[in-house]
């Protein structure tokens, strides 16, 4: 089989990163090997995200850019997958005559057959949702270069229908994978040398709720913690309304579960939370935060905030500022609201100008930058176990993640990559920590 080269450009969340890894695994059987250079590729796939505004335009610009490569390489296959593909479907093939493949979020399993057809000149679009029984068997294991950390999908889809969010429409309703399949995958990863697994889902906290014979998410984490060779467990993303006492207890009881959680609030205002259809109040969110901090002192909390949601007053925004002060997020992902077609919020009148939204974003960003730096400085003088993942930005440095998720750079030999090292933190910056090697356990 002649070796061909595949370039995948991935947009959006960790779910898409994981899907791209699975795509690479499947297409390796057809002779495609990854390349980091689009100009060298025999196939270019865009794995897209449509959660934020402007997503379609971003994809259109990338397609226009790759059109010149297709002119130079007549056999080049060009495809679009992910959420924009699910949303736009056949329209993409009509708008871009040079596009070969469009595949939705439920159709990764069809991609090898679609590629075989594209190699013969066929154009094809597959965006149909499939039933849950079929979906349960469509999670092929990721193969390829071993890493210390790997994603493991535990559930897919979302039933929450937050008023601003397009995910339920492009990813479908919630379905939980069989726990036995998840544990088999984790066991295989551990056998390959993986020591950290990140359990993935649009709302991992609701894992197992709709499946009578499956464990709860907290029970699943405890089962994963029992897999020999797995040293760290993380998970994302959590919905606050489904953050159970049982799950919070895992942070107190399981040393393997990292002291880090991503728990998006989206707003600090009850009025906005209601309009967003988030299903919890400010008080309920803060109660969960206090419980998490009690279970795991020093837990690093990250989150998301939307600025400028329709109807957001200055008083509403001030409540978001005070929430951020009270929670003290280690990091906060900030977004200016943009309507997504087909969502309930898209029907709401917008009262704020773009300039007003950006001004609020800058105020919130300034506050969060101060808090992040203060938290990073709190690590000074502490010893952190770092999972060394690569070389640092400066010569002679290596880089990795502490248990809290903080990025740590420190002088060290490249032979440390792929191992754990104990590091003393000697300096703190806005986005990272600087350490010195204490000893290598």
XYZ file of C-alpha atoms in Angstrom:
441
model
C 0.000 0.000 0.000
C 1.422 3.374 -1.011
C 1.848 5.745 1.899
C -0.279 8.862 1.672
C -0.265 11.884 3.921
C -3.125 13.289 6.006
C -3.368 16.765 7.498
C -6.141 17.403 10.037
C -6.898 20.930 11.223
C -8.886 20.772 14.456
C -11.056 23.565 15.840
C -12.766 23.772 19.225
C -12.968 21.501 22.232
C -11.208 18.390 23.489
C -14.018 16.297 22.015
C -12.910 17.427 18.579
C -9.260 16.752 19.418
C -10.253 13.231 20.426
C -12.345 12.793 17.261
C -9.353 13.883 15.161
C -7.187 11.256 16.832
C -9.804 8.614 16.013
C -9.996 9.814 12.408
C -6.218 9.445 12.088
C -6.462 5.924 13.516
C -9.167 4.867 11.067
C -7.501 6.345 8.008
C -4.135 4.793 8.856
C -5.671 1.512 7.668
C -6.096 3.147 4.237
C -2.413 4.085 4.088
C -2.684 7.671 5.345
C 0.017 8.904 7.702
C -0.168 12.211 9.601
C 1.722 15.248 8.361
C 2.048 18.694 9.909
C 2.450 20.372 6.500
C -0.758 20.934 4.484
C 1.289 21.372 1.314
C 2.560 17.782 1.647
C -0.874 16.286 2.229
C -2.869 13.988 -0.030
C -5.913 14.656 2.124
C -6.854 17.673 4.243
C -9.686 17.408 6.768
C -11.121 20.276 8.796
C -12.674 19.057 12.053
C -14.866 21.984 12.952
C -16.627 23.621 15.896
C -19.744 25.792 15.698
C -20.192 26.713 19.360
C -18.990 30.310 18.932
C -20.031 32.956 16.443
C -18.092 33.251 13.212
C -17.346 29.521 13.099
C -18.771 29.060 9.616
C -16.872 32.051 8.258
C -13.632 30.720 9.735
C -14.174 27.384 7.994
C -15.049 29.114 4.715
C -11.796 31.095 4.855
C -9.773 27.960 5.494
C -11.448 26.168 2.594
C -10.695 29.085 0.290
C -7.072 28.952 1.443
C -6.808 25.223 0.746
C -8.373 25.614 -2.677
C -5.024 26.794 -4.049
C -3.383 23.616 -2.723
C -6.029 21.547 -4.468
C -5.317 23.322 -7.752
C -1.633 22.472 -7.383
C -2.306 18.884 -6.309
C -5.168 17.563 -8.448
C -5.534 14.377 -6.407
C -5.855 16.200 -3.087
C -8.972 15.189 -1.118
C -10.572 17.972 0.893
C -13.153 17.297 3.606
C -15.059 18.999 6.422
C -16.259 17.208 9.538
C -17.508 18.093 12.998
C -20.164 20.522 14.128
C -20.134 22.959 11.170
C -20.454 19.962 8.846
C -23.383 18.677 10.918
C -25.001 22.104 10.819
C -24.434 23.000 7.168
C -24.548 19.562 5.485
C -25.102 19.526 1.724
C -24.873 23.314 1.634
C -21.096 22.997 2.007
C -20.819 20.793 -1.090
C -22.965 23.270 -3.020
C -21.032 26.319 -1.838
C -17.601 24.779 -2.445
C -17.522 22.677 -5.650
C -13.922 21.653 -4.912
C -14.927 20.067 -1.580
C -15.046 16.256 -1.598
C -16.364 15.138 1.787
C -18.769 16.407 4.439
C -19.263 14.194 7.509
C -21.222 14.957 10.663
C -20.637 14.219 14.314
C -22.358 10.800 14.163
C -20.658 9.660 10.973
C -16.974 9.130 11.706
C -17.459 5.396 11.173
C -18.416 6.067 7.518
C -15.274 8.051 6.786
C -13.083 5.182 5.464
C -15.750 4.264 2.915
C -16.248 7.929 2.025
C -12.500 8.329 1.474
C -12.374 5.275 -0.789
C -15.124 6.876 -2.848
C -13.371 10.258 -2.890
C -10.226 8.587 -4.218
C -12.384 7.562 -7.212
C -13.772 11.055 -7.662
C -17.010 10.688 -5.691
C -18.376 13.582 -3.618
C -20.426 12.650 -0.563
C -22.210 14.155 2.438
C -23.202 12.121 5.517
C -24.810 13.991 8.419
C -27.646 11.723 9.581
C -27.990 11.109 13.312
C -27.973 7.428 14.225
C -29.759 5.616 17.031
C -28.177 4.951 20.404
C -27.706 1.202 19.934
C -25.519 1.867 16.903
C -23.639 4.729 18.579
C -22.538 2.550 21.493
C -20.325 0.485 19.193
C -18.772 3.385 17.287
C -15.927 4.405 19.599
C -12.824 2.874 17.961
C -9.724 2.972 20.156
C -7.055 5.508 19.298
C -3.800 3.977 18.098
C -0.433 5.466 17.270
C 2.356 7.209 19.094
C 2.199 6.593 22.818
C 1.796 9.551 25.149
C 1.624 9.851 28.881
C -1.882 11.326 28.712
C -4.835 10.328 26.523
C -8.474 11.299 26.117
C -11.150 8.674 26.720
C -14.701 9.469 25.635
C -17.240 8.346 28.249
C -20.388 9.961 26.879
C -21.535 12.014 23.932
C -24.226 14.597 23.295
C -26.167 16.882 25.619
C -29.742 17.060 26.933
C -29.524 20.438 28.659
C -30.476 22.795 25.814
C -28.929 25.921 27.298
C -30.596 28.711 25.372
C -27.359 29.940 23.740
C -25.863 26.553 22.883
C -25.945 24.651 19.611
C -24.300 21.463 20.950
C -27.511 19.384 21.383
C -28.400 20.153 17.766
C -25.034 19.181 16.292
C -23.882 16.475 18.731
C -27.260 14.914 19.496
C -28.799 13.752 22.754
C -26.821 12.256 25.609
C -25.607 8.684 25.429
C -23.229 6.997 27.872
C -20.713 4.410 26.723
C -20.709 1.036 28.396
C -18.486 1.104 31.471
C -16.942 -2.223 30.455
C -15.827 -0.733 27.120
C -14.379 2.331 28.848
C -12.447 0.227 31.334
C -11.140 -2.017 28.557
C -9.877 1.070 26.708
C -8.264 2.525 29.837
C -6.638 -0.827 30.561
C -5.226 -1.018 27.056
C -3.885 2.538 27.311
C -2.243 1.718 30.626
C -0.620 -1.350 29.042
C 0.800 0.970 26.351
C 2.377 3.243 28.970
C -0.319 5.902 29.336
C -0.409 7.149 32.931
C -3.046 9.895 32.763
C -6.536 9.622 31.292
C -8.893 12.537 30.688
C -12.524 11.383 30.683
C -14.451 13.343 28.070
C -18.052 14.271 27.435
C -20.261 17.298 26.815
C -21.619 16.776 30.336
C -19.684 14.001 32.052
C -21.580 14.513 35.318
C -24.691 13.012 33.747
C -22.866 9.842 32.715
C -24.986 6.756 33.380
C -28.140 8.656 34.399
C -30.107 7.311 31.428
C -28.571 3.815 31.576
C -30.117 1.494 34.158
C -27.242 -0.975 34.100
C -24.331 1.457 34.128
C -22.561 3.047 37.103
C -22.815 6.702 38.015
C -19.967 8.946 36.914
C -18.515 8.902 40.430
C -18.598 5.096 40.443
C -16.977 5.024 37.001
C -14.124 7.241 38.212
C -13.532 4.891 41.127
C -13.393 1.958 38.706
C -10.920 3.801 36.451
C -8.807 4.596 39.524
C -8.553 0.854 40.087
C -6.833 0.266 36.739
C -3.194 -0.613 37.384
C -0.746 1.795 35.777
C -3.081 4.800 35.699
C -1.543 7.488 37.866
C -3.744 10.507 37.161
C -7.403 11.022 36.245
C -8.992 14.215 34.973
C -12.396 14.876 33.434
C -14.193 17.525 31.441
C -16.714 19.106 31.024
C -18.990 19.280 34.059
C -22.402 20.897 34.342
C -22.930 22.483 37.783
C -26.513 21.232 38.144
C -25.304 17.619 37.902
C -22.329 17.973 40.270
C -23.360 15.388 42.889
C -22.131 14.959 46.453
C -21.011 11.485 45.378
C -18.754 12.969 42.708
C -17.389 15.662 45.025
C -16.489 12.926 47.503
C -14.167 11.438 44.878
C -11.923 14.490 45.237
C -11.587 13.745 48.947
C -11.089 9.994 48.602
C -9.129 9.393 45.400
C -5.515 10.628 45.234
C -5.417 9.669 41.537
C -8.159 12.197 40.748
C -6.324 15.441 40.028
C -7.177 18.504 42.089
C -8.554 20.377 39.118
C -12.067 20.850 37.771
C -13.613 22.817 34.923
C -17.034 23.998 36.134
C -18.520 26.675 33.855
C -20.813 29.205 35.518
C -21.420 31.332 32.361
C -22.785 34.220 34.497
C -22.980 35.381 38.092
C -26.496 36.779 37.692
C -29.586 34.713 38.518
C -31.546 36.620 35.877
C -29.007 35.701 33.200
C -28.698 32.104 34.406
C -32.461 31.763 34.075
C -32.441 33.271 30.588
C -29.604 30.933 29.662
C -31.632 27.941 30.944
C -28.702 26.771 33.035
C -30.799 25.009 35.662
C -29.095 26.397 38.795
C -28.839 29.635 40.737
C -25.796 31.645 41.754
C -26.227 30.407 45.335
C -26.410 26.764 44.221
C -23.276 27.177 42.099
C -21.332 28.720 44.968
C -22.494 25.941 47.310
C -20.954 23.387 44.914
C -17.743 25.414 44.780
C -17.514 25.502 48.586
C -18.112 21.738 48.744
C -15.352 21.106 46.203
C -12.895 23.298 48.107
C -13.740 21.492 51.341
C -13.249 18.082 49.716
C -9.923 19.007 48.101
C -8.258 22.073 49.660
C -6.341 23.983 47.013
C -8.363 22.535 44.121
C -7.777 24.507 40.912
C -11.101 25.605 39.440
C -11.464 26.800 35.866
C -14.604 27.950 34.103
C -16.349 29.736 31.259
C -18.132 33.100 31.255
C -20.308 34.678 28.587
C -20.269 38.475 28.456
C -23.060 40.502 26.888
C -25.838 37.906 26.861
C -29.136 39.463 25.675
C -30.615 41.566 28.470
C -27.426 41.683 30.546
C -27.481 44.924 32.560
C -24.546 46.567 34.264
C -25.858 45.147 37.551
C -25.921 41.643 36.043
C -22.356 42.054 34.865
C -21.260 43.326 38.282
C -22.642 40.094 39.772
C -20.393 38.147 37.397
C -17.404 40.179 38.606
C -18.207 39.449 42.250
C -18.703 35.744 41.490
C -15.250 35.606 39.910
C -13.770 37.300 42.972
C -15.473 34.800 45.289
C -14.642 31.635 43.323
C -11.099 32.698 42.409
C -10.737 30.718 39.209
C -7.269 29.527 38.291
C -8.199 30.248 34.665
C -11.325 31.561 33.016
C -12.312 31.211 29.374
C -14.182 34.355 28.357
C -16.514 34.785 25.411
C -18.451 37.696 23.990
C -21.975 36.440 23.335
C -22.794 35.732 19.716
C -26.149 34.268 18.610
C -26.114 30.762 17.141
C -28.827 30.131 14.535
C -31.477 27.716 15.739
C -30.992 28.346 19.459
C -33.584 29.995 21.733
C -31.259 32.863 22.607
C -30.965 33.797 18.929
C -34.594 34.968 19.154
C -33.832 37.397 22.003
C -33.244 41.074 21.168
C -29.694 42.280 21.748
C -29.448 45.581 23.611
C -25.685 45.920 23.901
C -23.381 47.141 21.174
C -20.261 45.215 20.215
C -18.210 47.980 21.852
C -20.096 47.608 25.156
C -19.575 43.851 25.141
C -15.862 44.198 24.457
C -15.509 46.813 27.216
C -17.059 44.398 29.722
C -14.888 41.575 28.435
C -11.760 43.670 29.032
C -12.831 44.480 32.587
C -13.461 40.841 33.365
C -10.224 39.799 31.678
C -8.257 42.291 33.774
C -9.799 40.942 36.964
C -9.106 37.335 36.022
C -5.524 38.043 35.012
C -4.887 39.490 38.490
C -6.441 36.459 40.217
C -4.579 33.980 38.007
C -1.237 35.612 38.776
C -2.022 35.662 42.512
C -2.879 31.947 42.409
C 0.272 31.149 40.430
C 2.368 33.039 42.998
C 0.839 30.921 45.759
C 2.800 27.951 44.378
C 6.158 29.637 45.058
C 8.371 27.412 47.189
C 6.090 24.392 46.871
C 7.083 21.026 45.440
C 5.010 19.843 42.477
C 4.943 16.489 40.748
C 5.193 17.337 37.052
C 4.244 15.062 34.188
C 6.966 15.999 31.691
C 5.458 16.182 28.205
C 7.981 18.003 26.023
C 10.713 20.563 25.697
C 10.205 24.027 27.136
C 10.181 27.267 25.181
C 13.732 28.088 26.241
C 16.830 26.026 25.418
C 17.654 23.487 28.093
C 14.145 23.456 29.525
C 11.506 20.752 29.660
C 7.824 21.357 30.282
C 4.826 19.565 31.721
C 1.718 19.734 33.883
C 1.463 19.760 37.636
C -1.371 17.872 39.317
C -3.302 21.164 39.413
C -3.023 21.513 35.649
C -0.522 24.377 35.914
C 2.159 24.424 33.199
C 5.630 24.098 34.712
C 8.884 24.761 32.858
C 12.216 23.817 34.402
C 15.844 23.126 33.374
C 16.173 19.448 32.598
C 17.481 16.865 30.204
C 15.150 15.759 27.381
C 15.398 12.225 28.785
C 12.891 13.373 31.427
C 10.192 13.644 28.750
C 7.659 10.881 29.275
C 8.349 10.651 33.001
C 7.267 12.313 36.230
C 9.596 14.653 38.110
C 9.399 16.457 41.445
C 10.010 20.159 40.923
C 10.342 23.085 43.308
C 8.586 26.231 42.053
C 10.932 29.232 42.035
C 9.028 31.783 39.902
C 5.435 32.435 38.843
C 4.228 34.097 35.664
C 0.839 34.843 34.151
C 0.547 31.611 32.191
C 3.107 29.259 33.714
C 5.395 28.393 36.584
C 9.184 28.073 36.635
C 10.795 25.328 38.673
C 13.994 23.553 39.473
C 14.407 19.801 39.578
C 14.278 18.453 43.127
C 14.561 14.759 42.439
C 13.278 12.241 39.979
C 11.128 9.623 41.775
